[in-house]
XYZ file of N, CA and C in Angstrom:
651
model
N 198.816 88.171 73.215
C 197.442 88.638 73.089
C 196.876 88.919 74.471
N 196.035 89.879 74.533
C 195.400 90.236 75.970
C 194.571 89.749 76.532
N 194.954 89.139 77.695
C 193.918 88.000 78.480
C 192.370 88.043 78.231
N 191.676 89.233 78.365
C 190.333 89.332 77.565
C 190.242 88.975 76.453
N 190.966 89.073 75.324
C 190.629 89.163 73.942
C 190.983 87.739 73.890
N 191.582 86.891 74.163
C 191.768 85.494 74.408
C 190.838 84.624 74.887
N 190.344 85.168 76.181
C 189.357 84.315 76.593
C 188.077 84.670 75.627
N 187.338 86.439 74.896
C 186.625 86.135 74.233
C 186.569 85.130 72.790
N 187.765 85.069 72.594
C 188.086 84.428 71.163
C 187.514 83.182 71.349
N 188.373 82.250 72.882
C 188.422 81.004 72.808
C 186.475 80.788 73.077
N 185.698 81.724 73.820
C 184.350 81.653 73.474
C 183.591 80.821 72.535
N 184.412 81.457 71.123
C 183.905 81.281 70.098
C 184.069 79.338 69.211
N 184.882 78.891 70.193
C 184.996 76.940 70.190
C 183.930 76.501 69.478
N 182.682 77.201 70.690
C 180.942 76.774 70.082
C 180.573 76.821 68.451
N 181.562 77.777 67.795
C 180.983 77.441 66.667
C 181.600 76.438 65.349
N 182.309 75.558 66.425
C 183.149 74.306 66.039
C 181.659 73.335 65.683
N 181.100 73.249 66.078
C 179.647 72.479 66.754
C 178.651 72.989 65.515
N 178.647 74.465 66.112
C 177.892 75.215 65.434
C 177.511 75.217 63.609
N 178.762 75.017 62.993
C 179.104 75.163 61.830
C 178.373 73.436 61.151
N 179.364 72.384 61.735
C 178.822 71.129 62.142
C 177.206 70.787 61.981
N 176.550 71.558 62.917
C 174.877 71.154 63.280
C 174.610 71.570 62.306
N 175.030 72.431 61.080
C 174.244 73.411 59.488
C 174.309 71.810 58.569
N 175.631 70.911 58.931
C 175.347 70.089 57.962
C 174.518 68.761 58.380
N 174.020 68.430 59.156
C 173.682 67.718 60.158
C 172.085 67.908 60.490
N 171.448 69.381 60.347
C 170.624 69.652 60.775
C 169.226 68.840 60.231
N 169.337 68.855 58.583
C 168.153 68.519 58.208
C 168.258 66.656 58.057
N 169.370 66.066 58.649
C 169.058 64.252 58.284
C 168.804 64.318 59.823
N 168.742 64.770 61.099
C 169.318 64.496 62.333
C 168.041 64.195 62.534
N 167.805 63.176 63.552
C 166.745 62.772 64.505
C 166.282 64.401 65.049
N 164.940 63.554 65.203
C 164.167 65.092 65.923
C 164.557 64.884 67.450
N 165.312 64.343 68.204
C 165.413 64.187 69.406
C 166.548 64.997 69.823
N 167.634 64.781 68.620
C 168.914 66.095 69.036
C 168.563 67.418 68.540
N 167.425 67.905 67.938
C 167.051 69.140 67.142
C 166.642 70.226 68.368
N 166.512 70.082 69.577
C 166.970 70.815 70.789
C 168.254 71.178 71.104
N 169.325 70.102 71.217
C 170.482 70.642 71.291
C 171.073 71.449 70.236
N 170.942 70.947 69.129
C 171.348 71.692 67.580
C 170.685 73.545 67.727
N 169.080 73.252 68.263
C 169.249 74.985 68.244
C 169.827 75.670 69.607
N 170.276 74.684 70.545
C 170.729 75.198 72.027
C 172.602 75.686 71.152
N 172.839 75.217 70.510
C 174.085 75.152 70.034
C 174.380 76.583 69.273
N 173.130 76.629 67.937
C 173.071 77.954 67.456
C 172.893 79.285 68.674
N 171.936 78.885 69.366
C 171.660 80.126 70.396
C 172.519 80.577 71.299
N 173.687 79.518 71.289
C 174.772 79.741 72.233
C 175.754 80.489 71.216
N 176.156 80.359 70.327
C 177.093 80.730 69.230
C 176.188 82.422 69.102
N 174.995 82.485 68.792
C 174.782 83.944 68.847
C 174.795 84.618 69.774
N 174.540 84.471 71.606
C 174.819 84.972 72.422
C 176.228 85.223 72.754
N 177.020 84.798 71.967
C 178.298 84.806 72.493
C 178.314 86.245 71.406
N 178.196 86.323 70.141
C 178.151 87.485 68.956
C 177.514 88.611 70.163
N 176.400 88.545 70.445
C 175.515 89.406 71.133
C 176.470 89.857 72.537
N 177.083 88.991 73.163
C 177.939 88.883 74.416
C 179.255 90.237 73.862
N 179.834 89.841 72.669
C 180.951 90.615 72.504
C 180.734 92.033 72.024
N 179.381 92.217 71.331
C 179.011 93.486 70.628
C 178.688 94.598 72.202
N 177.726 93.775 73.231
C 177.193 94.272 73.621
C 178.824 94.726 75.552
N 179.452 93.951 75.224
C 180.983 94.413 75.956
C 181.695 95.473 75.368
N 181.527 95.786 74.112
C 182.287 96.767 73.444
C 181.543 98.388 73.496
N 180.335 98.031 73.476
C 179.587 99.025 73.197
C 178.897 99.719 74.864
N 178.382 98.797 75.613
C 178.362 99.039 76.734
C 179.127 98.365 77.945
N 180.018 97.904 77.766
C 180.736 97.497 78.711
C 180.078 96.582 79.871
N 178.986 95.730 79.295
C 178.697 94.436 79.860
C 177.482 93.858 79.539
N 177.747 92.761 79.349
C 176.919 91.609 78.830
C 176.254 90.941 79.739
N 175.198 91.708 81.060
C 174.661 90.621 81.748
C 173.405 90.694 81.617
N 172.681 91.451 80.674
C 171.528 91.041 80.580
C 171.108 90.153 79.711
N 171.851 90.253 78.582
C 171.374 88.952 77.428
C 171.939 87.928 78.246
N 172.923 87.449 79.014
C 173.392 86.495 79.820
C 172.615 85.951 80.845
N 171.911 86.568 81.460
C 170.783 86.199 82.228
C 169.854 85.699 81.646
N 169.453 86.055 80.450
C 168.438 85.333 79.328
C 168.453 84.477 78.869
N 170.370 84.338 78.461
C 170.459 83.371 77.698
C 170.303 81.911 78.710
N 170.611 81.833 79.934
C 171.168 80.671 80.941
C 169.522 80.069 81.188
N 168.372 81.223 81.176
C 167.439 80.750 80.680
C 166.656 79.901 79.919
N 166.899 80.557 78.865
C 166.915 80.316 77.514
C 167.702 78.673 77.072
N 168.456 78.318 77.711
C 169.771 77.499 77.424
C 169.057 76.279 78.490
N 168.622 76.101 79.618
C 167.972 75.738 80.342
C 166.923 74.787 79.894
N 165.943 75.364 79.199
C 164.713 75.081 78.619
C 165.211 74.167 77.328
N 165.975 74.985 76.526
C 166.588 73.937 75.610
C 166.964 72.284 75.797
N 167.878 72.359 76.884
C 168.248 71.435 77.436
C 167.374 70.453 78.009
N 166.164 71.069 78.686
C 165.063 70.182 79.539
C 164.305 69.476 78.315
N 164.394 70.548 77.133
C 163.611 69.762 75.882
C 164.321 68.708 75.505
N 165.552 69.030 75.632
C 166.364 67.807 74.704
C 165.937 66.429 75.507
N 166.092 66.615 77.058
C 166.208 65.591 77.589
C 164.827 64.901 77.517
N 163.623 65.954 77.383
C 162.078 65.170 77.319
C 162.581 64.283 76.099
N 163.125 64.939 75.113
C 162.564 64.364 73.910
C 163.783 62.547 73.555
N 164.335 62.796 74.910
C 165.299 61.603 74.810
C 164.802 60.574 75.781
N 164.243 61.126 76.566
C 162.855 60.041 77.104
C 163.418 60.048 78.462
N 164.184 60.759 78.956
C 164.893 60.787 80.251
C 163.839 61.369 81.108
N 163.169 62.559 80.904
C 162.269 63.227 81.420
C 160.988 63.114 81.081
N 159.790 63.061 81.963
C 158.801 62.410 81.467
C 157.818 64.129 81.183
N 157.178 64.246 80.510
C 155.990 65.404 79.865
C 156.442 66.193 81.369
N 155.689 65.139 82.194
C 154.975 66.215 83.601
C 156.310 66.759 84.048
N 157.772 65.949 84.484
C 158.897 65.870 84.725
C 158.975 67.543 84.211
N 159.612 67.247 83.075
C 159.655 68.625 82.229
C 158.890 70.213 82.747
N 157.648 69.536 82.605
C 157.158 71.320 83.030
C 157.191 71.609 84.559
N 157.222 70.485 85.457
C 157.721 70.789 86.741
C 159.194 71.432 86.731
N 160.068 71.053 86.402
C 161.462 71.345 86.368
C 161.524 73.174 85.513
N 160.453 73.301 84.619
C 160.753 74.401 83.619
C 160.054 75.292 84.411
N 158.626 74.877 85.306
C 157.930 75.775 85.828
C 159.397 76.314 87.033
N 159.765 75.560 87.839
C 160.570 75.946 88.953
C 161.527 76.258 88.695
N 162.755 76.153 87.423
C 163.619 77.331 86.802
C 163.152 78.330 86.417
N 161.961 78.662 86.067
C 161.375 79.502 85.831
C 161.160 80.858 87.398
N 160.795 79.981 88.064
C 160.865 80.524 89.396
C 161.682 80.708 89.977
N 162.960 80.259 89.749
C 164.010 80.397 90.673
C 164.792 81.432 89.605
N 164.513 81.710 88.227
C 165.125 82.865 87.482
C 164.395 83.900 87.928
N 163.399 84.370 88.553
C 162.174 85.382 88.458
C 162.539 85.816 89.708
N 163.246 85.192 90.588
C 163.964 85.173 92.119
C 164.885 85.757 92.245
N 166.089 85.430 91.410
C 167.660 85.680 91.600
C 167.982 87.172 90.522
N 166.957 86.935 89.745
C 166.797 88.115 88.394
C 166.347 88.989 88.651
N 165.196 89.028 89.319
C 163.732 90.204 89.392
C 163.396 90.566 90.803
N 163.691 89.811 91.976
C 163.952 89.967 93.134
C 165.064 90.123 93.501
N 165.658 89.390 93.996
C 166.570 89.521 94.804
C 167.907 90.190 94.339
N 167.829 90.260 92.447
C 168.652 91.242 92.119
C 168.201 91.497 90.681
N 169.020 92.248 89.758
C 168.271 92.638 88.848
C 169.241 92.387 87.452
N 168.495 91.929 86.095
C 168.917 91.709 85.171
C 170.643 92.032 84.952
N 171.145 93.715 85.400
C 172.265 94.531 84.747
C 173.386 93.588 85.424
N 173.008 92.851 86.853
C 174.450 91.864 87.694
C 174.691 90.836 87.257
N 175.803 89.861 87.078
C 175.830 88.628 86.619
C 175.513 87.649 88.034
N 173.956 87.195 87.973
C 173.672 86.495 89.200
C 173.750 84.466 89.386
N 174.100 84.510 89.959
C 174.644 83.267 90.643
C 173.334 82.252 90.661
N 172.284 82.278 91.704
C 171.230 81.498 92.038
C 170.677 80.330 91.064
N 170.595 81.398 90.125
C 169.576 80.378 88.934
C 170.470 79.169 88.164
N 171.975 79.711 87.857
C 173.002 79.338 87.087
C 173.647 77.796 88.132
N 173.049 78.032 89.456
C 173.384 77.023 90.156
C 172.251 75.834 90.378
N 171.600 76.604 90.465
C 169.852 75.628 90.404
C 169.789 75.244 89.156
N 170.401 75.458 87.940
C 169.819 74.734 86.887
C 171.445 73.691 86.273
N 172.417 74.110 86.885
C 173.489 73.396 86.581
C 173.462 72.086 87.096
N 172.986 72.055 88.436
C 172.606 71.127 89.692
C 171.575 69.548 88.771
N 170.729 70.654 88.203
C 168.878 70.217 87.502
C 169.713 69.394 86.296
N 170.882 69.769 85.276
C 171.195 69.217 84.049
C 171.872 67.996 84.462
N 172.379 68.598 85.723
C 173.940 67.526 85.898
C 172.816 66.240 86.319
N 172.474 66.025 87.297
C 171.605 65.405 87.813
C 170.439 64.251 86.405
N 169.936 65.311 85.349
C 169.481 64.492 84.331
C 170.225 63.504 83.459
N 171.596 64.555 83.255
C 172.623 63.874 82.649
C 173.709 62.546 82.858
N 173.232 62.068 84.425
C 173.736 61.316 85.417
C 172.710 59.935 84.929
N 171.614 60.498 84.997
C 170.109 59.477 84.598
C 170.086 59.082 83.069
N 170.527 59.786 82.153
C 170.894 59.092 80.833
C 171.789 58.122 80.492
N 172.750 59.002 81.044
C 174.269 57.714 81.162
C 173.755 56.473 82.171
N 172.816 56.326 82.848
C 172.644 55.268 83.838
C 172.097 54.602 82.641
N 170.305 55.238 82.019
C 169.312 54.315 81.127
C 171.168 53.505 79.899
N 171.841 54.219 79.184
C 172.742 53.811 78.623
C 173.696 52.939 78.953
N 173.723 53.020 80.044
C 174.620 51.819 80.590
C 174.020 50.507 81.238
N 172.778 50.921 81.066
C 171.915 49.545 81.658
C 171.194 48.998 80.681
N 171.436 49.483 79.364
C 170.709 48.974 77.879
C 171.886 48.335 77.242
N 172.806 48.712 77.729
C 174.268 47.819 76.969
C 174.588 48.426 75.446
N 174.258 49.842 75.448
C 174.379 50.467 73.688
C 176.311 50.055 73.549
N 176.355 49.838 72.833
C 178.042 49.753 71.950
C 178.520 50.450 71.852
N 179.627 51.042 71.893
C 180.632 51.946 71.082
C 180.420 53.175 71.731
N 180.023 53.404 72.845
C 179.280 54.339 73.308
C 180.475 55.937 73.056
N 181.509 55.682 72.817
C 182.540 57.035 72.201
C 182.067 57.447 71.201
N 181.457 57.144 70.387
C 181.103 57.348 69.305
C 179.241 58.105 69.199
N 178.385 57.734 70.827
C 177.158 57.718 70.762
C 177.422 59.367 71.540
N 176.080 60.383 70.455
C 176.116 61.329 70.095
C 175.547 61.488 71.873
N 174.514 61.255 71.931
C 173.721 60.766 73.537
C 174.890 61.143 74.831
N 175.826 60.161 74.795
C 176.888 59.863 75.004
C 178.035 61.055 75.856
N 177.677 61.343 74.247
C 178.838 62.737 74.159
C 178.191 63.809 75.029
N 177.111 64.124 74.911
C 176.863 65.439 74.927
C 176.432 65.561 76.409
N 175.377 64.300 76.773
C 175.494 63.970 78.819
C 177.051 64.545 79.202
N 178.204 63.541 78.593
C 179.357 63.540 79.637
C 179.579 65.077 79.465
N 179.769 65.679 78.345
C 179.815 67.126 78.331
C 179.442 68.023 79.055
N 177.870 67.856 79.571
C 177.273 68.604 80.302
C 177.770 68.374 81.431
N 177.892 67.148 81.870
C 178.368 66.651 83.610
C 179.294 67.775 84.190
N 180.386 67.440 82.695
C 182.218 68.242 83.155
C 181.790 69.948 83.332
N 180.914 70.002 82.009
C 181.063 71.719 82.270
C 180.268 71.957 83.340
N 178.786 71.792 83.535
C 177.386 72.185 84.666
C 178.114 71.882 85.947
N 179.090 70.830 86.789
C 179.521 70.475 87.982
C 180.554 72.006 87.863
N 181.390 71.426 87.440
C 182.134 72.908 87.374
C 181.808 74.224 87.311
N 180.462 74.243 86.398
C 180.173 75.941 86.285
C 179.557 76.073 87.401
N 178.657 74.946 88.124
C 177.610 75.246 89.647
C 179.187 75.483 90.997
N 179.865 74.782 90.552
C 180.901 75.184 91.751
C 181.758 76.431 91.804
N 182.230 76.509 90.311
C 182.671 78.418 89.744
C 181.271 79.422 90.703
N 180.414 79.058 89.996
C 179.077 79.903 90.799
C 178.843 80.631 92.236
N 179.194 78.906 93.043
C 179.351 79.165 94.654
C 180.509 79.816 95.401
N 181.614 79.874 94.125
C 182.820 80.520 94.696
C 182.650 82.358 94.135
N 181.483 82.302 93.055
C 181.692 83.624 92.805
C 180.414 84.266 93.757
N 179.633 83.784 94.708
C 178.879 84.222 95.364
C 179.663 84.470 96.513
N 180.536 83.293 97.174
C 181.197 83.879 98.234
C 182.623 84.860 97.568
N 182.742 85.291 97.041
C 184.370 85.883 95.804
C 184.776 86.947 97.358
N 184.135 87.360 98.036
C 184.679 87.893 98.960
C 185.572 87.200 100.199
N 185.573 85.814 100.079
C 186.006 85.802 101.036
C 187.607 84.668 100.584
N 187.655 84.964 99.074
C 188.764 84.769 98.275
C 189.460 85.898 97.902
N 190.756 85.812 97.583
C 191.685 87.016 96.743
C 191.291 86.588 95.322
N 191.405 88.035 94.573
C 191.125 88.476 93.239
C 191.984 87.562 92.625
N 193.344 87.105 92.939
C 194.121 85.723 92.221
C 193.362 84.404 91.723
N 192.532 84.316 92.813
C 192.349 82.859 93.298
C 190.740 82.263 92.164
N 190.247 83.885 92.818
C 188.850 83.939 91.575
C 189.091 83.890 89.998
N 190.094 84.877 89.427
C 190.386 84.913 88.751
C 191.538 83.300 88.028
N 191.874 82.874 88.595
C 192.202 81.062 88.311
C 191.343 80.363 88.007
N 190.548 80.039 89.004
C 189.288 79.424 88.661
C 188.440 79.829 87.378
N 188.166 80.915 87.196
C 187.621 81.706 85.681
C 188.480 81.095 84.735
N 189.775 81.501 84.720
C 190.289 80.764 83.769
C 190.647 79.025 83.293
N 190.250 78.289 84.434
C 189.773 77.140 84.262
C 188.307 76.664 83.622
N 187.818 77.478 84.087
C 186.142 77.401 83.250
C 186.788 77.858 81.815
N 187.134 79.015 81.426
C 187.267 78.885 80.015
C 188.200 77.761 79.285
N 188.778 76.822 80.030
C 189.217 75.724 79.295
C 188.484 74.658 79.240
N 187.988 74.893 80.414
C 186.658 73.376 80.981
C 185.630 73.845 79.359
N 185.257 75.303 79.294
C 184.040 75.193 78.391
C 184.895 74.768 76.593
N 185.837 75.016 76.364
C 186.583 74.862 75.160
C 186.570 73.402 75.203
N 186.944 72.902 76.226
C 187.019 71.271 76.269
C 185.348 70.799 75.716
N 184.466 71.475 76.370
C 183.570 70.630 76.338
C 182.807 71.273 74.990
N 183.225 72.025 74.391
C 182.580 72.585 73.421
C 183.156 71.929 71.723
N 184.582 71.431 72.573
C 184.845 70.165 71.142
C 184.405 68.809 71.309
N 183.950 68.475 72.474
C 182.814 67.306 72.964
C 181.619 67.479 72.125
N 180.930 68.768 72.163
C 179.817 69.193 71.378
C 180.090 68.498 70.113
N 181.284 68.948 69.499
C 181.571 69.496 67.659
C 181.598 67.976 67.522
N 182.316 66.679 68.477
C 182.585 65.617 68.359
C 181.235 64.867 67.976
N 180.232 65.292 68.950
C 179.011 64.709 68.937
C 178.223 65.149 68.359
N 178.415 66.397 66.699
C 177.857 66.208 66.120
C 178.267 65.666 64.947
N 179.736 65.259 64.840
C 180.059 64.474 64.062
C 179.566 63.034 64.071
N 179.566 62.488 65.428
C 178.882 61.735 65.168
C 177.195 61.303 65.595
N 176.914 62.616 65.136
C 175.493 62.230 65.638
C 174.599 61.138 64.092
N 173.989 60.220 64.460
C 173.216 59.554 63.590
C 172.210 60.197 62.957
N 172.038 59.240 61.027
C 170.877 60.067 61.034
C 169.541 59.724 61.140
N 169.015 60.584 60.532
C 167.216 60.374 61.123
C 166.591 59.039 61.229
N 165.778 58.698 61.926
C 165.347 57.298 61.990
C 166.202 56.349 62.367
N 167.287 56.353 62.843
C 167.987 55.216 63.434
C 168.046 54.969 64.811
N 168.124 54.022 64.917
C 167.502 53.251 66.139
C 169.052 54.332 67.736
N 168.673 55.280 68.717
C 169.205 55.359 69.552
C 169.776 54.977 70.169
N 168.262 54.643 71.213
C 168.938 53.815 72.854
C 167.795 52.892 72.944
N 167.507 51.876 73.588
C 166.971 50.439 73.804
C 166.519 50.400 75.512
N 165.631 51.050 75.900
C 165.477 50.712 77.022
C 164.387 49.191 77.038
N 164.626 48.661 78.572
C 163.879 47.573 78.849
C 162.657 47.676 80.258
């Protein structure tokens, strides 16, 4: 099969998760109901990603939207998991906001696949996701393989560290051979397959509504 049509296929992991969150959706705590639609919105940008490669031969403007878009999701999830406090949140959303309006609308424009924002907000998740697993490991939760919380932090860590460092190598890509870039790409599409059955894992076991989370002191 042809290295493109492979890597778009394996894309499609997300809707391992995806399929998952339909049965899941209406018992689930309102606290994962951010990630659940970050999950759907990712599974349709990827639909939107492949229509819009075939037809015009590149997908970077809904891609620029979506990392957006995907961003905000994420900052919700984490308000609503108590990691981020109200003000926390709209500081962090106001200044992705700004640093997309920068790398997008200044300094380059929607049609390029741009670097800046995708690194400033990979940096912003990894960093929250570091602070959950801490509150979790200092509350003593159990079984924590199994905790949906759990899952979906370490997930973000593996893919966001990796995708912010893919990022910095595709900003400098000039001062690499087309081999070397192209390796690394294809490590991200295993890094994201990996972490996209992390997803599907953690919504298997995500709990349902009303049950007791995490225990801070």
């Amino acid at each position: 099969m042809h290295t493109y049509l492979l890597t778009d296929l394996f894309s499609y992991s997300i809707a391992i998760a995806g399929v998952m969150a339909l049965f899941k959706f209406k018992n689930s705590p309102s606290e994962f109901r951010p990630f659940i639609l970050l999950i759907w919105f990712g599974l349709l940008n990827e639909v939107i990603s492949t229509v819009m490669d075939y037809v015009v031969v590149c997908n970077a403007v809904n891609s620029n939207i979506y990392v957006l878009a995907e961003y905000f999701f994420i900052l919700w999830f984490f308000k609503n998991m108590e990691t981020a406090s109200v003000k926390a949140f709209y500081i962090m959303l106001a200044a992705g906001m700004m640093v997309w309006c920068l790398d997008n609308l200044v300094l380059h424009t929607l049609q390029t696949t741009n670097s800046l924002f995708r690194i400033f907000s990979g940096l912003v998740i990894v960093f929250l996701s570091v602070e959950y697993l801490n509150l979790l490991f200092f509350s003593r939760v159990h079984h924590l393989a199994c905790n949906s919380g759990f899952l979906i932090c370490t997930a973000f860590i593996i893919f966001f560290s990796y995708k912010a460092v893919f990022e910095v190598y595709f900003v400098l890509r000039h001062f690499w051979s087309d081999a070397f870039y192209i390796n690394i790409f294809h490590v991200l599409v295993y890094v994201n397959i990996f972490t996209n059955l992390i997803f599907a894992f953690a919504m298997l076991c995500l709990p349902k509504k009303n049950k007791f989370i995490l225990v801070y002191s």
